[in-house]
Amino acid sequence: MNLKRGKILWIVYITVVAVIIVVIYFLWQHIWLITTGWVSTTVLMTIILYFIMNPDAVEKWASIIFRFLSFLGPSFDKRAIASYLQSTINSFSKRINSEVQGILPYGIKIKWVTETTKEAFIKNGEVIVLLRRSNNEARNLATATFTYMSNALIPEARPFVYQPVMVSADLVMARRILLEEHRPDALVILKKEFLEPIASQILGVSKYYDSLEKLDSQGMLTRLIFTEFNELAGLLGLRPPTDTIIKETKDFADVMIRLAEKKPGVDINPDYSGNYIKTSVMLIARTGIDEKTPYLAWVIRCLNKGIEKIHVFARGKDNIALAISVVDKLERKAMIKKTAESLFEVLYGKKVPAIWMLLRPKEH
Amino acid sequence: MEKRIFKAVYEADLKILLEGLGLLKEFEEGKIRCSICGTTITIENFGALYPSDREIRICCSNFNCYMKVRSNELKEG
């Protein structure tokens, strides 16, 4: 029976592949007729190159094809679910790692378990999660993204981070995947089935979720908070988490949240100097007169205080230019070295370019 | 990029899996409860299966239950 079903599946596969080849051939012929051979070859090569360079995009297209064929049997539906979840999560983790390395260090591969015995299951010692049919894709997506985040987001640092902050960060990052995927249906499930029950059971999640969302919208969650947590984990190594360390992560997050939420004209001390985390934030904005001096003085003050890292943020073309110029001057004076940098966009009414640079004292 | 295996059971395969594990009868009779919160497990609230103390346990889809399963797994692992 299974053998016969397998043969049918292979016939369907071969038919689908053949149809795709025929369609590509006809498109090719069509392009050939209206353009020169050189142009059509370039177009085709670009498409092929794009798919080679973006295996997640191929997987996403495969998920659409498998979903379309899911009426043929559950094996197509399972492939549709697995391809969709894998491509969505893996492409997101690559994008986040391009912001800051090591935030989501691994992707996922879904392995379906159909039959097993009690002995084999106990011996393997692994958790098996239920995923629904592909017509319940929003629920599968919300479940898989949050499950993935709660395991893969800064995995080395997680045990040291204050739980309401960590869980809120998981939820904010899961929300970001769903927003980028344009899945309002999955966002509703994330809110109703994860955020609200968790917020009612873990004190502080509701407050931290809102605050970390604001930090994320300013590009500071991944670049500032996660960078510091990851470095903390690197410093602590295999040491067990203690209440003091966990409190330090909470206090650090609180200071950075106050800074991100400050009203214009209100001064907030941007330093955090704990036992392990010794960092400061420099938000650069043009003042019009003697623009570099206050920032240079600020960095000297930080270095004298024993601050080990300075995160520089600036948004808007003019402020970015000033930030680059300040950091350049500091580097030429051999006071600091820039160890990381990224250009990104933030929503500030409209999309505005922004920059983050991580500075360390020269001797480090 | 390294990829971690995420083991999953497809909704339509759940009965086959439970049968292989000798749990189908109990499941259909509504005798299986969430190992964390005690809720009766049905197809609607089925979360995950996991081994613990040489027994097979099932938790519901409440994420707090699932997180407890994962943290226990890490401690045991």
Short mmCIF file of C-alpha atoms in Angstrom, two decimals:
data_model
loop_
_atom_site.label_atom_id
_atom_site.label_comp_id
_atom_site.label_asym_id
_atom_site.label_seq_id
_atom_site.Cartn_x
_atom_site.Cartn_y
_atom_site.Cartn_z
CA MET A 1 0.00 0.00 0.00
CA ASN A 2 2.74 2.41 1.08
CA LEU A 3 4.84 1.37 -1.92
CA LYS A 4 1.96 2.16 -4.27
CA ARG A 5 1.39 5.54 -2.58
CA GLY A 6 5.10 6.30 -2.85
CA LYS A 7 5.03 5.55 -6.59
CA ILE A 8 2.02 7.85 -7.07
CA LEU A 9 3.83 10.62 -5.20
CA TRP A 10 6.87 10.23 -7.43
CA ILE A 11 4.70 10.41 -10.55
CA VAL A 12 3.08 13.60 -9.23
CA TYR A 13 6.50 15.06 -8.41
CA ILE A 14 7.89 14.31 -11.84
CA THR A 15 4.77 15.76 -13.46
CA VAL A 16 5.05 18.96 -11.42
CA VAL A 17 8.75 19.35 -12.25
CA ALA A 18 8.02 18.67 -15.93
CA VAL A 19 5.25 21.30 -15.96
CA ILE A 20 7.60 23.86 -14.35
CA ILE A 21 10.29 23.11 -16.96
CA VAL A 22 7.79 23.46 -19.80
CA VAL A 23 6.49 26.78 -18.40
CA ILE A 24 10.07 28.11 -18.04
CA TYR A 25 10.82 26.94 -21.60
CA PHE A 26 7.81 28.78 -23.01
CA LEU A 27 8.64 31.92 -21.04
CA TRP A 28 12.18 31.65 -22.31
CA GLN A 29 10.94 31.37 -25.89
CA HIS A 30 8.64 34.32 -25.38
CA ILE A 31 11.42 36.51 -23.98
CA TRP A 32 13.65 35.30 -26.79
CA LEU A 33 11.15 36.51 -29.36
CA ILE A 34 10.76 40.01 -27.95
CA THR A 35 14.32 40.66 -26.86
CA THR A 36 17.75 39.64 -27.95
CA GLY A 37 19.13 36.29 -26.80
CA TRP A 38 21.70 38.10 -24.68
CA VAL A 39 19.06 39.90 -22.61
CA SER A 40 16.93 36.82 -22.04
CA THR A 41 20.02 34.81 -21.05
CA THR A 42 20.96 37.52 -18.53
CA VAL A 43 17.43 37.58 -17.10
CA LEU A 44 17.33 33.80 -16.76
CA MET A 45 20.82 33.66 -15.24
CA THR A 46 19.86 36.39 -12.75
CA ILE A 47 16.78 34.43 -11.70
CA ILE A 48 18.79 31.21 -11.34
CA LEU A 49 21.54 33.04 -9.42
CA TYR A 50 18.95 34.64 -7.12
CA PHE A 51 17.52 31.22 -6.24
CA ILE A 52 21.00 29.76 -5.69
CA MET A 53 21.94 32.68 -3.41
CA ASN A 54 18.60 32.55 -1.55
CA PRO A 55 17.74 28.96 -0.72
CA ASP A 56 15.07 30.22 1.70
CA ALA A 57 13.30 31.92 -1.20
CA VAL A 58 13.29 28.61 -3.08
CA GLU A 59 11.87 26.91 -0.02
CA LYS A 60 9.16 29.56 0.27
CA TRP A 61 8.15 29.02 -3.37
CA ALA A 62 8.21 25.26 -2.77
CA SER A 63 5.87 25.73 0.20
CA ILE A 64 3.38 27.57 -2.06
CA ILE A 65 3.53 24.75 -4.64
CA PHE A 66 3.17 22.04 -1.97
CA ARG A 67 0.27 23.90 -0.41
CA PHE A 68 -1.44 24.13 -3.78
CA LEU A 69 -0.97 20.35 -4.13
CA SER A 70 -2.01 19.54 -0.56
CA PHE A 71 -5.38 18.18 -1.78
CA LEU A 72 -3.34 15.23 -3.13
CA GLY A 73 -2.52 14.00 0.35
CA PRO A 74 -1.09 14.79 3.76
CA SER A 75 2.54 14.36 2.68
CA PHE A 76 2.20 17.48 0.46
CA ASP A 77 0.54 19.36 3.30
CA LYS A 78 3.37 18.38 5.68
CA ARG A 79 5.97 19.58 3.16
CA ALA A 80 4.02 22.84 2.73
CA ILE A 81 4.01 23.44 6.51
CA ALA A 82 7.67 22.50 7.01
CA SER A 83 8.92 24.52 4.01
CA TYR A 84 6.94 27.59 5.00
CA LEU A 85 8.05 27.58 8.64
CA GLN A 86 11.67 26.77 7.83
CA SER A 87 11.99 29.43 5.12
CA THR A 88 10.26 32.10 7.22
CA ILE A 89 12.29 31.48 10.37
CA ASN A 90 15.63 30.80 8.71
CA SER A 91 15.52 33.86 6.47
CA PHE A 92 14.59 36.02 9.48
CA SER A 93 17.46 34.66 11.57
CA LYS A 94 19.88 35.45 8.73
CA ARG A 95 18.57 39.02 8.54
CA ILE A 96 18.89 39.52 12.30
CA ASN A 97 22.41 38.07 12.36
CA SER A 98 23.37 40.57 9.68
CA GLU A 99 22.34 43.31 12.17
CA VAL A 100 24.41 41.82 14.99
CA GLN A 101 26.20 38.48 14.88
CA GLY A 102 25.18 35.72 17.27
CA ILE A 103 21.67 36.86 18.18
CA LEU A 104 19.95 33.93 16.50
CA PRO A 105 22.88 31.56 15.94
CA TYR A 106 20.93 28.68 14.48
CA GLY A 107 17.98 28.02 12.22
CA ILE A 108 15.44 25.19 12.30
CA LYS A 109 14.73 22.05 10.36
CA ILE A 110 11.38 20.41 10.96
CA LYS A 111 11.46 16.64 11.26
CA TRP A 112 8.12 14.90 11.21
CA VAL A 113 7.63 11.99 13.58
CA THR A 114 4.95 9.54 12.53
CA GLU A 115 5.55 6.24 14.19
CA THR A 116 7.71 5.30 17.13
CA THR A 117 7.68 2.93 20.03
CA LYS A 118 7.70 3.86 23.70
CA GLU A 119 11.25 2.52 24.12
CA ALA A 120 12.61 4.44 21.12
CA PHE A 121 10.84 7.64 22.15
CA ILE A 122 12.23 7.48 25.70
CA LYS A 123 15.69 6.61 24.38
CA ASN A 124 15.70 9.61 22.00
CA GLY A 125 14.60 11.89 24.83
CA GLU A 126 13.23 14.69 22.66
CA VAL A 127 10.14 16.85 22.75
CA ILE A 128 7.64 16.40 19.89
CA VAL A 129 5.36 19.37 19.22
CA LEU A 130 1.96 19.12 17.50
CA LEU A 131 1.60 21.16 14.30
CA ARG A 132 -1.82 21.65 12.71
CA ARG A 133 -2.89 21.24 9.07
CA SER A 134 -1.77 23.99 6.68
CA ASN A 135 -5.25 25.56 6.68
CA ASN A 136 -4.28 26.50 10.26
CA GLU A 137 -1.06 28.12 9.07
CA ALA A 138 -1.40 31.22 11.28
CA ARG A 139 -1.49 29.10 14.44
CA ASN A 140 1.47 26.98 13.30
CA LEU A 141 3.43 30.12 12.45
CA ALA A 142 2.72 31.82 15.78
CA THR A 143 3.56 28.61 17.70
CA ALA A 144 6.73 27.85 15.76
CA THR A 145 8.11 31.41 15.81
CA PHE A 146 7.59 31.86 19.53
CA THR A 147 8.89 28.35 20.30
CA TYR A 148 11.92 29.08 18.13
CA MET A 149 12.57 32.45 19.80
CA SER A 150 12.26 31.01 23.29
CA ASN A 151 15.04 28.54 22.44
CA ALA A 152 17.24 30.25 19.86
CA LEU A 153 17.29 33.93 20.86
CA ILE A 154 20.67 34.69 22.53
CA PRO A 155 20.82 31.06 23.75
CA GLU A 156 24.01 31.43 25.80
CA ALA A 157 22.78 34.54 27.60
CA ARG A 158 19.20 33.44 28.35
CA PRO A 159 19.88 31.82 31.75
CA PHE A 160 21.42 35.07 33.05
CA VAL A 161 18.64 37.41 31.90
CA TYR A 162 15.80 38.52 34.18
CA GLN A 163 12.87 36.32 33.12
CA PRO A 164 10.24 39.02 32.36
CA VAL A 165 12.81 40.82 30.18
CA MET A 166 13.80 37.62 28.36
CA VAL A 167 10.23 36.42 27.73
CA SER A 168 9.24 39.91 26.57
CA ALA A 169 12.22 39.96 24.19
CA ASP A 170 11.09 36.57 22.78
CA LEU A 171 7.60 37.98 22.20
CA VAL A 172 8.88 41.19 20.59
CA MET A 173 11.13 39.24 18.21
CA ALA A 174 8.33 36.76 17.36
CA ARG A 175 6.08 39.76 16.65
CA ARG A 176 8.76 41.18 14.37
CA ILE A 177 8.85 37.99 12.26
CA LEU A 178 5.08 38.07 11.89
CA LEU A 179 5.07 41.80 11.03
CA GLU A 180 7.77 41.30 8.40
CA GLU A 181 5.78 38.36 7.01
CA HIS A 182 2.64 40.56 6.88
CA ARG A 183 0.66 38.03 8.91
CA PRO A 184 -1.93 39.94 10.98
CA ASP A 185 -3.80 36.66 11.55
CA ALA A 186 -0.74 35.10 13.24
CA LEU A 187 -0.16 38.34 15.19
CA VAL A 188 -3.65 38.05 16.69
CA ILE A 189 -2.88 34.46 17.77
CA LEU A 190 0.48 35.52 19.22
CA LYS A 191 -1.28 38.21 21.25
CA LYS A 192 -4.28 36.13 22.38
CA GLU A 193 -2.60 32.78 22.96
CA PHE A 194 0.90 33.77 24.05
CA LEU A 195 1.30 37.41 25.09
CA GLU A 196 -1.89 37.78 27.14
CA PRO A 197 -1.68 34.45 29.05
CA ILE A 198 2.05 34.93 29.71
CA ALA A 199 1.56 38.55 30.82
CA SER A 200 -1.15 37.42 33.24
CA GLN A 201 1.16 34.81 34.75
CA ILE A 202 4.57 36.53 34.75
CA LEU A 203 4.62 39.90 36.49
CA GLY A 204 6.37 42.59 34.48
CA VAL A 205 5.99 41.03 31.02
CA SER A 206 3.29 43.49 29.97
CA LYS A 207 5.46 46.53 30.91
CA TYR A 208 8.69 45.14 29.43
CA TYR A 209 6.95 44.02 26.23
CA ASP A 210 5.83 47.61 25.50
CA SER A 211 9.22 49.06 26.41
CA LEU A 212 11.28 46.55 24.42
CA GLU A 213 9.00 47.09 21.44
CA LYS A 214 9.92 50.81 21.59
CA LEU A 215 13.61 49.94 21.88
CA ASP A 216 13.27 47.62 18.89
CA SER A 217 11.57 50.32 16.81
CA GLN A 218 14.66 52.50 17.48
CA GLY A 219 17.02 49.66 16.48
CA MET A 220 18.36 49.40 20.03
CA LEU A 221 17.02 46.02 21.13
CA THR A 222 19.27 43.87 18.96
CA ARG A 223 22.27 46.22 18.74
CA LEU A 224 22.42 47.45 22.32
CA ILE A 225 20.53 45.11 24.67
CA PHE A 226 21.28 41.76 23.01
CA THR A 227 24.91 42.71 22.32
CA GLU A 228 25.41 43.44 26.03
CA PHE A 229 23.62 40.27 27.14
CA ASN A 230 25.69 38.16 24.73
CA GLU A 231 28.92 39.73 25.96
CA LEU A 232 27.82 39.12 29.55
CA ALA A 233 27.32 35.42 28.73
CA GLY A 234 30.79 35.35 27.17
CA LEU A 235 32.29 36.81 30.36
CA LEU A 236 30.41 34.43 32.65
CA GLY A 237 31.02 31.28 30.63
CA LEU A 238 29.79 28.20 32.46
CA ARG A 239 29.18 30.00 35.76
CA PRO A 240 25.66 29.38 37.08
CA PRO A 241 23.29 32.35 37.04
CA THR A 242 22.97 34.07 40.42
CA ASP A 243 20.38 36.55 41.70
CA THR A 244 23.02 39.31 41.54
CA ILE A 245 23.76 38.66 37.86
CA ILE A 246 20.06 38.40 36.99
CA LYS A 247 19.39 41.68 38.85
CA GLU A 248 22.19 43.32 36.87
CA THR A 249 20.47 42.41 33.59
CA LYS A 250 17.20 43.83 34.92
CA ASP A 251 18.83 47.08 36.09
CA PHE A 252 20.68 47.47 32.79
CA ALA A 253 17.46 46.95 30.79
CA ASP A 254 15.65 49.46 33.04
CA VAL A 255 18.29 52.17 32.45
CA MET A 256 18.24 51.65 28.69
CA ILE A 257 14.43 51.67 28.60
CA ARG A 258 14.36 54.96 30.56
CA LEU A 259 16.81 56.38 28.03
CA ALA A 260 14.78 55.21 25.03
CA GLU A 261 11.53 56.52 26.50
CA LYS A 262 12.85 59.89 27.68
CA LYS A 263 11.00 63.01 26.61
CA PRO A 264 12.89 65.67 24.60
CA GLY A 265 14.80 68.04 26.85
CA VAL A 266 14.88 65.63 29.79
CA ASP A 267 18.36 64.44 30.80
CA ILE A 268 18.81 60.77 31.66
CA ASN A 269 22.18 59.35 32.66
CA PRO A 270 22.98 56.89 29.83
CA ASP A 271 25.68 55.02 31.78
CA TYR A 272 25.32 51.60 33.29
CA SER A 273 28.17 50.45 35.45
CA GLY A 274 27.51 47.09 37.05
CA ASN A 275 29.83 44.26 38.07
CA TYR A 276 29.94 42.92 34.52
CA ILE A 277 28.13 45.36 32.25
CA LYS A 278 29.96 48.68 32.03
CA THR A 279 28.49 50.56 29.13
CA SER A 280 27.19 53.91 27.98
CA VAL A 281 25.08 55.23 25.13
CA MET A 282 25.84 58.33 23.10
CA LEU A 283 22.85 59.67 21.14
CA ILE A 284 24.21 62.10 18.59
CA ALA A 285 22.21 65.09 17.42
CA ARG A 286 23.42 68.29 15.77
CA THR A 287 23.29 71.39 17.96
CA GLY A 288 24.64 73.86 15.45
CA ILE A 289 27.63 75.19 17.38
CA ASP A 290 30.94 73.49 18.14
CA GLU A 291 29.30 70.19 17.46
CA LYS A 292 32.06 67.67 18.07
CA THR A 293 33.55 68.95 21.35
CA PRO A 294 30.78 67.87 23.75
CA TYR A 295 30.81 64.33 22.32
CA LEU A 296 34.59 64.06 22.52
CA ALA A 297 34.45 65.29 26.12
CA TRP A 298 31.71 62.74 26.83
CA VAL A 299 33.82 59.86 25.56
CA ILE A 300 36.85 60.99 27.62
CA ARG A 301 34.59 61.14 30.71
CA CYS A 302 33.32 57.60 29.97
CA LEU A 303 36.83 56.22 29.56
CA ASN A 304 37.92 57.84 32.83
CA LYS A 305 34.95 56.26 34.59
CA GLY A 306 35.94 52.78 33.46
CA ILE A 307 33.18 52.39 30.87
CA GLU A 308 34.18 49.51 28.58
CA LYS A 309 31.78 50.06 25.70
CA ILE A 310 30.06 53.07 24.17
CA HIS A 311 27.11 52.53 21.83
CA VAL A 312 26.75 55.45 19.43
CA PHE A 313 23.35 56.00 17.83
CA ALA A 314 22.34 58.71 15.37
CA ARG A 315 19.38 59.13 13.05
CA GLY A 316 18.98 61.38 10.04
CA LYS A 317 21.60 62.09 7.38
CA ASP A 318 23.15 65.11 9.14
CA ASN A 319 23.40 63.38 12.51
CA ILE A 320 24.89 60.26 10.89
CA ALA A 321 27.54 62.45 9.23
CA LEU A 322 28.33 64.08 12.58
CA ALA A 323 28.51 60.68 14.34
CA ILE A 324 30.92 59.32 11.74
CA SER A 325 33.05 62.44 12.02
CA VAL A 326 33.16 62.26 15.86
CA VAL A 327 34.11 58.58 15.84
CA ASP A 328 36.68 59.18 13.13
CA LYS A 329 38.32 61.92 15.24
CA LEU A 330 38.35 59.66 18.32
CA GLU A 331 39.96 56.87 16.33
CA ARG A 332 42.60 59.23 14.95
CA LYS A 333 43.38 60.32 18.50
CA ALA A 334 43.89 56.60 19.25
CA MET A 335 41.45 56.78 22.17
CA ILE A 336 38.93 54.20 21.00
CA LYS A 337 38.42 51.60 18.33
CA LYS A 338 35.21 50.94 16.49
CA THR A 339 34.41 47.23 16.72
CA ALA A 340 30.99 47.12 15.06
CA GLU A 341 28.83 49.31 12.90
CA SER A 342 25.52 49.06 11.10
CA LEU A 343 23.36 51.32 9.01
CA PHE A 344 19.63 50.77 9.29
CA GLU A 345 16.28 52.53 9.07
CA VAL A 346 13.95 53.60 11.85
CA LEU A 347 10.36 54.77 11.68
CA TYR A 348 10.24 58.37 12.87
CA GLY A 349 7.05 59.54 11.24
CA LYS A 350 8.58 58.24 8.03
CA LYS A 351 11.56 55.91 7.39
CA VAL A 352 14.74 57.65 8.50
CA PRO A 353 18.30 56.32 8.06
CA ALA A 354 20.15 55.59 11.30
CA ILE A 355 23.56 54.35 12.40
CA TRP A 356 24.94 52.34 15.31
CA MET A 357 28.61 52.11 16.16
CA LEU A 358 30.18 50.20 19.02
CA LEU A 359 33.28 51.77 20.51
CA ARG A 360 35.77 50.28 22.97
CA PRO A 361 38.80 51.82 24.67
CA LYS A 362 41.92 51.33 22.60
CA GLU A 363 43.70 49.08 25.12
CA HIS A 364 40.86 46.48 25.04
CA MET B 1 24.03 28.34 9.30
CA GLU B 2 23.64 25.50 11.79
CA LYS B 3 20.12 24.13 11.97
CA ARG B 4 18.52 22.49 14.98
CA ILE B 5 15.97 19.75 14.57
CA PHE B 6 12.45 20.70 15.58
CA LYS B 7 10.53 17.44 15.96
CA ALA B 8 6.87 17.71 15.16
CA VAL B 9 3.85 15.49 14.73
CA TYR B 10 1.28 16.34 12.09
CA GLU B 11 -2.26 16.68 13.41
CA ALA B 12 -3.56 13.83 11.22
CA ASP B 13 -0.69 11.55 12.33
CA LEU B 14 -1.26 12.07 16.04
CA LYS B 15 -3.43 8.98 16.50
CA ILE B 16 -0.87 6.77 14.72
CA LEU B 17 1.86 8.15 16.95
CA LEU B 18 -0.18 7.68 20.12
CA GLU B 19 -1.10 4.16 19.07
CA GLY B 20 2.58 3.27 18.65
CA LEU B 21 3.24 4.67 22.10
CA GLY B 22 0.32 2.74 23.61
CA LEU B 23 -1.56 5.91 24.60
CA LEU B 24 -4.36 6.08 22.05
CA LYS B 25 -7.03 4.36 24.15
CA GLU B 26 -6.36 6.58 27.17
CA PHE B 27 -6.34 9.67 24.91
CA GLU B 28 -9.67 8.80 23.30
CA GLU B 29 -11.22 8.12 26.69
CA GLY B 30 -10.11 11.58 27.91
CA LYS B 31 -7.88 10.08 30.59
CA ILE B 32 -4.67 11.92 29.65
CA ARG B 33 -3.95 15.08 31.59
CA CYS B 34 -1.38 17.81 31.10
CA SER B 35 1.67 16.79 33.12
CA ILE B 36 2.15 20.39 34.25
CA CYS B 37 -1.29 21.96 34.87
CA GLY B 38 -3.53 18.88 34.99
CA THR B 39 -5.94 19.95 32.20
CA THR B 40 -7.54 17.08 30.26
CA ILE B 41 -5.72 16.74 26.92
CA THR B 42 -7.82 16.82 23.73
CA ILE B 43 -6.87 17.32 20.08
CA GLU B 44 -7.68 21.04 20.47
CA ASN B 45 -5.30 21.71 23.36
CA PHE B 46 -2.61 19.12 22.58
CA GLY B 47 0.81 20.75 22.99
CA ALA B 48 3.74 18.35 23.04
CA LEU B 49 4.95 14.88 24.01
CA TYR B 50 8.14 14.38 25.98
CA PRO B 51 9.87 11.65 27.94
CA SER B 52 10.52 12.08 31.65
CA ASP B 53 11.51 9.50 34.31
CA ARG B 54 11.25 6.73 31.69
CA GLU B 55 7.60 7.63 31.08
CA ILE B 56 5.90 9.45 28.22
CA ARG B 57 4.30 12.69 29.29
CA ILE B 58 2.05 15.10 27.44
CA CYS B 59 1.63 18.81 28.05
CA CYS B 60 -1.14 21.10 26.86
CA SER B 61 -0.74 23.98 24.40
CA ASN B 62 -0.50 26.58 27.21
CA PHE B 63 2.90 28.07 26.61
CA ASN B 64 3.82 28.22 30.28
CA CYS B 65 3.39 24.43 30.45
CA TYR B 66 5.53 24.00 27.36
CA MET B 67 8.23 26.28 28.77
CA LYS B 68 8.32 24.24 31.98
CA VAL B 69 8.76 21.10 29.89
CA ARG B 70 11.65 22.71 28.02
CA SER B 71 13.34 23.95 31.20
CA ASN B 72 13.00 20.50 32.81
CA GLU B 73 14.42 18.97 29.64
CA LEU B 74 17.44 21.29 29.85
CA LYS B 75 18.00 20.41 33.52
CA GLU B 76 17.77 16.69 32.82
CA GLY B 77 19.79 16.96 29.59
#
